[in-house]
Amino acid sequence: MSASHCVELPIPAAHPSYEGHFPGQPILPGVVLLAELLEAMRGDAASRAWLGPTPQLTMAKFVAPVRPGQRLWASWQLPAAGARRARFEIHAEAAHATAPRCLVASGQLEGGADPAAQVEAVPTGTRGEGP
């Protein structure tokens, strides 16, 4: 398994998607959460390589609304070499300072990188072959 990642998702309270979703009771659309997750993952070289050009969302569950101004954190762990799916979670700060962060979304991504491109090259002669 590779290292776990956890980053804050900097979504401003004035993000335009809050405006029409929903008037008077704004919540962040799930598609924005997913887009921010992918941006965060692309900020890490290993995650970017694993995602490749065509990652696919294989499962997503949105369990709590995100209100304007809530702080968010995304966490994920890339799978072992050769595996195609990684799980992610997105947490928000709790309503009370003494409460733990609350889960707002979770799911699974399938990397879009070419599996052959992820295999480390082994120099000639290291597998018992001649020079």
Short mmCIF file of N, CA and C in Angstrom, two decimals:
data_model
loop_
_atom_site.label_atom_id
_atom_site.label_comp_id
_atom_site.label_asym_id
_atom_site.label_seq_id
_atom_site.Cartn_x
_atom_site.Cartn_y
_atom_site.Cartn_z
N MET A 1 0.84 -1.18 0.00
CA MET A 1 0.00 0.00 0.00
C MET A 1 0.88 1.25 0.00
N SER A 2 0.42 2.28 -0.64
CA SER A 2 1.17 3.53 -0.63
C SER A 2 0.71 4.39 0.53
N ALA A 3 1.35 5.51 0.69
CA ALA A 3 1.05 6.41 1.80
C ALA A 3 -0.36 6.98 1.70
N SER A 4 -0.92 7.27 2.86
CA SER A 4 -2.21 7.93 2.91
C SER A 4 -2.01 9.42 2.67
N HIS A 5 -3.01 10.04 2.12
CA HIS A 5 -2.96 11.47 1.84
C HIS A 5 -4.15 12.13 2.51
N CYS A 6 -3.95 13.32 3.05
CA CYS A 6 -5.04 14.10 3.61
C CYS A 6 -4.72 15.57 3.36
N VAL A 7 -5.61 16.25 2.65
CA VAL A 7 -5.39 17.66 2.33
C VAL A 7 -6.68 18.44 2.57
N GLU A 8 -6.51 19.70 2.88
CA GLU A 8 -7.68 20.57 3.03
C GLU A 8 -8.14 20.99 1.63
N LEU A 9 -9.44 21.03 1.43
CA LEU A 9 -10.01 21.49 0.16
C LEU A 9 -10.44 22.95 0.34
N PRO A 10 -9.74 23.87 -0.29
CA PRO A 10 -10.03 25.30 -0.08
C PRO A 10 -11.20 25.80 -0.95
N ILE A 11 -12.41 25.55 -0.51
CA ILE A 11 -13.59 26.00 -1.26
C ILE A 11 -14.13 27.24 -0.57
N PRO A 12 -14.05 28.39 -1.23
CA PRO A 12 -14.49 29.63 -0.59
C PRO A 12 -16.00 29.67 -0.33
N ALA A 13 -16.38 30.36 0.73
CA ALA A 13 -17.80 30.51 1.08
C ALA A 13 -18.58 31.20 -0.04
N ALA A 14 -17.88 31.99 -0.84
CA ALA A 14 -18.53 32.72 -1.94
C ALA A 14 -18.46 31.96 -3.27
N HIS A 15 -18.17 30.66 -3.22
CA HIS A 15 -18.09 29.87 -4.45
C HIS A 15 -19.40 30.02 -5.23
N PRO A 16 -19.34 30.26 -6.54
CA PRO A 16 -20.57 30.52 -7.32
C PRO A 16 -21.58 29.38 -7.33
N SER A 17 -21.15 28.17 -7.08
CA SER A 17 -22.10 27.05 -7.13
C SER A 17 -23.11 27.09 -5.98
N TYR A 18 -22.78 27.79 -4.90
CA TYR A 18 -23.73 27.91 -3.79
C TYR A 18 -24.95 28.75 -4.18
N GLU A 19 -24.74 29.69 -5.09
CA GLU A 19 -25.78 30.66 -5.44
C GLU A 19 -27.10 30.04 -5.88
N GLY A 20 -27.05 29.05 -6.73
CA GLY A 20 -28.29 28.48 -7.23
C GLY A 20 -28.61 27.10 -6.69
N HIS A 21 -27.88 26.67 -5.68
CA HIS A 21 -28.03 25.29 -5.19
C HIS A 21 -28.12 25.28 -3.67
N PHE A 22 -29.04 25.59 -3.06
CA PHE A 22 -30.43 25.97 -3.36
C PHE A 22 -30.67 27.35 -2.76
N PRO A 23 -31.40 28.21 -3.44
CA PRO A 23 -31.65 29.56 -2.92
C PRO A 23 -32.26 29.51 -1.51
N GLY A 24 -31.66 30.25 -0.61
CA GLY A 24 -32.13 30.30 0.77
C GLY A 24 -31.56 29.20 1.65
N GLN A 25 -31.11 28.12 1.09
CA GLN A 25 -30.52 27.00 1.83
C GLN A 25 -29.34 26.44 1.04
N PRO A 26 -28.30 27.25 0.81
CA PRO A 26 -27.22 26.82 -0.09
C PRO A 26 -26.43 25.62 0.44
N ILE A 27 -26.18 24.67 -0.47
CA ILE A 27 -25.27 23.54 -0.20
C ILE A 27 -24.37 23.36 -1.42
N LEU A 28 -23.21 22.81 -1.19
CA LEU A 28 -22.26 22.60 -2.27
C LEU A 28 -22.67 21.38 -3.08
N PRO A 29 -22.79 21.51 -4.40
CA PRO A 29 -23.13 20.34 -5.22
C PRO A 29 -22.04 19.26 -5.14
N GLY A 30 -22.47 18.01 -5.19
CA GLY A 30 -21.54 16.89 -5.12
C GLY A 30 -20.49 16.92 -6.21
N VAL A 31 -20.87 17.38 -7.39
CA VAL A 31 -19.92 17.43 -8.51
C VAL A 31 -18.76 18.38 -8.19
N VAL A 32 -19.01 19.44 -7.43
CA VAL A 32 -17.94 20.35 -7.04
C VAL A 32 -17.01 19.66 -6.05
N LEU A 33 -17.57 18.91 -5.12
CA LEU A 33 -16.73 18.14 -4.18
C LEU A 33 -15.80 17.20 -4.94
N LEU A 34 -16.36 16.50 -5.93
CA LEU A 34 -15.56 15.55 -6.70
C LEU A 34 -14.49 16.25 -7.52
N ALA A 35 -14.83 17.39 -8.10
CA ALA A 35 -13.84 18.15 -8.89
C ALA A 35 -12.70 18.63 -7.99
N GLU A 36 -13.04 19.08 -6.80
CA GLU A 36 -12.01 19.54 -5.87
C GLU A 36 -11.13 18.37 -5.39
N LEU A 37 -11.74 17.22 -5.19
CA LEU A 37 -10.98 16.02 -4.83
C LEU A 37 -9.96 15.69 -5.92
N LEU A 38 -10.40 15.67 -7.17
CA LEU A 38 -9.48 15.36 -8.27
C LEU A 38 -8.36 16.38 -8.36
N GLU A 39 -8.69 17.66 -8.16
CA GLU A 39 -7.64 18.70 -8.17
C GLU A 39 -6.61 18.43 -7.08
N ALA A 40 -7.10 18.09 -5.89
CA ALA A 40 -6.19 17.80 -4.77
C ALA A 40 -5.32 16.60 -5.09
N MET A 41 -5.91 15.56 -5.66
CA MET A 41 -5.14 14.36 -6.00
C MET A 41 -4.10 14.67 -7.06
N ARG A 42 -4.44 15.52 -8.00
CA ARG A 42 -3.48 15.86 -9.06
C ARG A 42 -2.33 16.72 -8.54
N GLY A 43 -2.48 17.26 -7.33
CA GLY A 43 -1.40 18.02 -6.71
C GLY A 43 -0.30 17.15 -6.15
N ASP A 44 -0.52 15.85 -6.10
CA ASP A 44 0.47 14.90 -5.62
C ASP A 44 0.96 14.08 -6.81
N ALA A 45 2.27 14.01 -7.00
CA ALA A 45 2.83 13.35 -8.19
C ALA A 45 2.40 11.89 -8.33
N ALA A 46 2.47 11.12 -7.25
CA ALA A 46 2.11 9.69 -7.33
C ALA A 46 0.61 9.54 -7.63
N SER A 47 -0.20 10.36 -7.00
CA SER A 47 -1.65 10.28 -7.25
C SER A 47 -1.97 10.69 -8.68
N ARG A 48 -1.29 11.73 -9.16
CA ARG A 48 -1.51 12.19 -10.54
C ARG A 48 -1.15 11.09 -11.53
N ALA A 49 -0.05 10.40 -11.30
CA ALA A 49 0.37 9.31 -12.20
C ALA A 49 -0.65 8.17 -12.15
N TRP A 50 -1.14 7.85 -10.95
CA TRP A 50 -2.11 6.77 -10.82
C TRP A 50 -3.45 7.14 -11.48
N LEU A 51 -3.88 8.39 -11.30
CA LEU A 51 -5.15 8.82 -11.91
C LEU A 51 -5.10 8.72 -13.43
N GLY A 52 -3.97 9.12 -14.01
CA GLY A 52 -3.85 9.13 -15.46
C GLY A 52 -4.81 10.12 -16.09
N PRO A 53 -4.96 10.07 -17.40
CA PRO A 53 -5.79 11.05 -18.10
C PRO A 53 -7.30 10.76 -18.00
N THR A 54 -7.67 9.54 -17.62
CA THR A 54 -9.10 9.19 -17.65
C THR A 54 -9.55 8.42 -16.41
N PRO A 55 -9.46 9.05 -15.22
CA PRO A 55 -9.95 8.34 -14.03
C PRO A 55 -11.47 8.19 -14.10
N GLN A 56 -11.98 7.17 -13.45
CA GLN A 56 -13.43 6.94 -13.44
C GLN A 56 -13.93 6.85 -12.01
N LEU A 57 -15.06 7.45 -11.78
CA LEU A 57 -15.73 7.35 -10.49
C LEU A 57 -16.55 6.07 -10.52
N THR A 58 -16.24 5.11 -9.65
CA THR A 58 -16.96 3.85 -9.66
C THR A 58 -18.04 3.80 -8.58
N MET A 59 -17.93 4.69 -7.58
CA MET A 59 -18.94 4.75 -6.54
C MET A 59 -18.79 6.05 -5.78
N ALA A 60 -19.91 6.69 -5.44
CA ALA A 60 -19.88 7.88 -4.60
C ALA A 60 -21.13 7.90 -3.74
N LYS A 61 -20.93 8.32 -2.51
CA LYS A 61 -22.05 8.43 -1.58
C LYS A 61 -21.90 9.77 -0.87
N PHE A 62 -22.94 10.59 -0.95
CA PHE A 62 -22.96 11.89 -0.30
C PHE A 62 -23.87 11.77 0.91
N VAL A 63 -23.31 11.90 2.11
CA VAL A 63 -24.06 11.60 3.32
C VAL A 63 -24.45 12.81 4.15
N ALA A 64 -23.88 13.97 3.85
CA ALA A 64 -24.22 15.18 4.60
C ALA A 64 -23.99 16.39 3.70
N PRO A 65 -24.79 17.44 3.88
CA PRO A 65 -24.61 18.65 3.06
C PRO A 65 -23.38 19.45 3.50
N VAL A 66 -22.81 20.19 2.56
CA VAL A 66 -21.71 21.10 2.84
C VAL A 66 -22.25 22.51 2.69
N ARG A 67 -22.18 23.27 3.77
CA ARG A 67 -22.68 24.65 3.79
C ARG A 67 -21.55 25.62 3.49
N PRO A 68 -21.89 26.82 3.02
CA PRO A 68 -20.85 27.83 2.77
C PRO A 68 -20.00 28.09 4.01
N GLY A 69 -18.70 28.13 3.81
CA GLY A 69 -17.78 28.44 4.89
C GLY A 69 -17.28 27.24 5.68
N GLN A 70 -17.83 26.06 5.46
CA GLN A 70 -17.34 24.87 6.17
C GLN A 70 -15.97 24.49 5.64
N ARG A 71 -15.07 24.13 6.55
CA ARG A 71 -13.76 23.64 6.13
C ARG A 71 -13.89 22.17 5.76
N LEU A 72 -13.21 21.78 4.69
CA LEU A 72 -13.28 20.41 4.18
C LEU A 72 -11.89 19.81 4.06
N TRP A 73 -11.83 18.48 4.25
CA TRP A 73 -10.59 17.72 4.08
C TRP A 73 -10.87 16.49 3.24
N ALA A 74 -9.99 16.21 2.32
CA ALA A 74 -10.10 15.01 1.49
C ALA A 74 -8.97 14.06 1.90
N SER A 75 -9.30 12.79 1.97
CA SER A 75 -8.27 11.79 2.25
C SER A 75 -8.43 10.63 1.28
N TRP A 76 -7.30 10.04 0.92
CA TRP A 76 -7.31 8.88 0.03
C TRP A 76 -6.02 8.10 0.23
N GLN A 77 -6.06 6.87 -0.20
CA GLN A 77 -4.86 6.03 -0.20
C GLN A 77 -4.83 5.29 -1.52
N LEU A 78 -3.74 5.44 -2.23
CA LEU A 78 -3.61 4.75 -3.51
C LEU A 78 -3.48 3.25 -3.27
N PRO A 79 -3.97 2.44 -4.19
CA PRO A 79 -3.88 0.99 -4.02
C PRO A 79 -2.47 0.47 -4.27
N ALA A 80 -2.29 -0.79 -3.93
CA ALA A 80 -1.00 -1.45 -4.19
C ALA A 80 -0.76 -1.50 -5.69
N ALA A 81 0.48 -1.67 -6.08
CA ALA A 81 0.85 -1.74 -7.49
C ALA A 81 -0.01 -2.75 -8.23
N GLY A 82 -0.51 -2.34 -9.37
CA GLY A 82 -1.33 -3.21 -10.19
C GLY A 82 -2.82 -3.13 -9.90
N ALA A 83 -3.19 -2.67 -8.72
CA ALA A 83 -4.61 -2.53 -8.39
C ALA A 83 -5.16 -1.27 -9.05
N ARG A 84 -6.43 -1.27 -9.34
CA ARG A 84 -7.02 -0.17 -10.12
C ARG A 84 -7.90 0.77 -9.30
N ARG A 85 -8.31 0.40 -8.09
CA ARG A 85 -9.29 1.22 -7.38
C ARG A 85 -8.74 1.76 -6.06
N ALA A 86 -9.10 3.01 -5.79
CA ALA A 86 -8.72 3.66 -4.55
C ALA A 86 -9.97 4.24 -3.89
N ARG A 87 -10.01 4.18 -2.58
CA ARG A 87 -11.13 4.75 -1.83
C ARG A 87 -10.78 6.17 -1.41
N PHE A 88 -11.80 6.99 -1.26
CA PHE A 88 -11.60 8.35 -0.76
C PHE A 88 -12.70 8.70 0.23
N GLU A 89 -12.42 9.70 1.05
CA GLU A 89 -13.40 10.26 1.97
C GLU A 89 -13.22 11.77 1.99
N ILE A 90 -14.33 12.47 2.18
CA ILE A 90 -14.29 13.92 2.35
C ILE A 90 -15.01 14.22 3.66
N HIS A 91 -14.33 14.94 4.54
CA HIS A 91 -14.87 15.29 5.85
C HIS A 91 -15.02 16.81 5.95
N ALA A 92 -15.96 17.23 6.77
CA ALA A 92 -16.17 18.66 7.06
C ALA A 92 -15.97 18.89 8.54
N GLU A 93 -15.67 20.14 8.86
CA GLU A 93 -15.56 20.46 10.28
C GLU A 93 -16.94 20.26 10.92
N ALA A 94 -16.92 19.86 12.15
CA ALA A 94 -18.17 19.61 12.87
C ALA A 94 -18.80 20.93 13.31
N ALA A 95 -20.07 20.87 13.61
CA ALA A 95 -20.80 22.07 14.05
C ALA A 95 -20.28 22.57 15.39
N HIS A 96 -19.76 21.68 16.23
CA HIS A 96 -19.24 22.05 17.54
C HIS A 96 -17.75 21.74 17.59
N ALA A 97 -17.00 22.62 18.19
CA ALA A 97 -15.54 22.46 18.23
C ALA A 97 -15.11 21.18 18.94
N THR A 98 -15.93 20.66 19.84
CA THR A 98 -15.54 19.46 20.58
C THR A 98 -15.85 18.17 19.81
N ALA A 99 -16.62 18.28 18.75
CA ALA A 99 -17.00 17.10 17.97
C ALA A 99 -15.93 16.80 16.91
N PRO A 100 -15.80 15.54 16.52
CA PRO A 100 -14.84 15.20 15.46
C PRO A 100 -15.38 15.68 14.10
N ARG A 101 -14.50 15.64 13.11
CA ARG A 101 -14.94 15.96 11.75
C ARG A 101 -16.03 14.97 11.34
N CYS A 102 -16.94 15.45 10.49
CA CYS A 102 -18.01 14.55 10.06
C CYS A 102 -17.83 14.20 8.58
N LEU A 103 -18.16 12.96 8.26
CA LEU A 103 -18.07 12.48 6.89
C LEU A 103 -19.18 13.13 6.05
N VAL A 104 -18.80 13.69 4.90
CA VAL A 104 -19.81 14.25 3.99
C VAL A 104 -19.90 13.46 2.69
N ALA A 105 -18.81 12.78 2.31
CA ALA A 105 -18.84 12.00 1.07
C ALA A 105 -17.75 10.92 1.13
N SER A 106 -18.01 9.83 0.43
CA SER A 106 -17.01 8.77 0.30
C SER A 106 -17.24 8.09 -1.03
N GLY A 107 -16.25 7.34 -1.45
CA GLY A 107 -16.42 6.65 -2.72
C GLY A 107 -15.16 5.95 -3.16
N GLN A 108 -15.17 5.64 -4.44
CA GLN A 108 -14.08 4.85 -5.03
C GLN A 108 -13.80 5.37 -6.43
N LEU A 109 -12.52 5.49 -6.73
CA LEU A 109 -12.07 5.89 -8.06
C LEU A 109 -11.28 4.76 -8.69
N GLU A 110 -11.35 4.69 -9.99
CA GLU A 110 -10.52 3.76 -10.74
C GLU A 110 -9.52 4.57 -11.54
N GLY A 111 -8.24 4.27 -11.35
CA GLY A 111 -7.21 5.02 -12.05
C GLY A 111 -7.29 4.82 -13.55
N GLY A 112 -6.93 5.85 -14.28
CA GLY A 112 -6.99 5.80 -15.73
C GLY A 112 -5.62 5.68 -16.38
N ALA A 113 -4.59 5.48 -15.54
CA ALA A 113 -3.25 5.35 -16.11
C ALA A 113 -3.11 3.99 -16.78
N ASP A 114 -2.27 3.93 -17.77
CA ASP A 114 -1.96 2.66 -18.44
C ASP A 114 -1.19 1.79 -17.46
N PRO A 115 -1.71 0.61 -17.07
CA PRO A 115 -1.03 -0.23 -16.09
C PRO A 115 0.41 -0.54 -16.48
N ALA A 116 0.70 -0.68 -17.76
CA ALA A 116 2.06 -0.97 -18.20
C ALA A 116 3.00 0.20 -17.90
N ALA A 117 2.45 1.41 -17.91
CA ALA A 117 3.27 2.59 -17.65
C ALA A 117 3.62 2.71 -16.18
N GLN A 118 2.90 2.02 -15.30
CA GLN A 118 3.15 2.11 -13.86
C GLN A 118 4.18 1.09 -13.39
N VAL A 119 4.52 0.13 -14.22
CA VAL A 119 5.49 -0.90 -13.85
C VAL A 119 6.88 -0.30 -13.92
N GLU A 120 7.66 -0.51 -12.89
CA GLU A 120 9.02 0.01 -12.89
C GLU A 120 9.87 -0.76 -13.89
N ALA A 121 10.69 -0.03 -14.60
CA ALA A 121 11.60 -0.67 -15.55
C ALA A 121 12.71 -1.36 -14.79
N VAL A 122 13.04 -2.56 -15.19
CA VAL A 122 14.12 -3.32 -14.57
C VAL A 122 15.25 -3.38 -15.59
N PRO A 123 16.44 -2.90 -15.21
CA PRO A 123 17.56 -2.91 -16.16
C PRO A 123 17.90 -4.32 -16.61
N THR A 124 18.35 -4.45 -17.84
CA THR A 124 18.76 -5.74 -18.40
C THR A 124 19.87 -6.32 -17.54
N GLY A 125 19.80 -7.63 -17.32
CA GLY A 125 20.84 -8.32 -16.56
C GLY A 125 20.50 -8.49 -15.10
N THR A 126 19.42 -7.91 -14.60
CA THR A 126 19.11 -8.02 -13.18
C THR A 126 18.16 -9.18 -12.90
N ARG A 127 17.66 -9.85 -13.91
CA ARG A 127 16.76 -10.99 -13.70
C ARG A 127 17.45 -12.30 -14.08
N GLY A 128 18.73 -12.31 -14.04
CA GLY A 128 19.46 -13.51 -14.38
C GLY A 128 19.75 -13.63 -15.86
N GLU A 129 19.38 -12.59 -16.66
CA GLU A 129 19.71 -12.61 -18.06
C GLU A 129 21.17 -12.22 -18.24
N GLY A 130 21.69 -12.61 -19.33
CA GLY A 130 23.07 -12.24 -19.64
C GLY A 130 23.18 -10.76 -19.99
N PRO A 131 24.40 -10.25 -20.08
CA PRO A 131 24.62 -8.84 -20.41
C PRO A 131 24.17 -8.47 -21.80
#
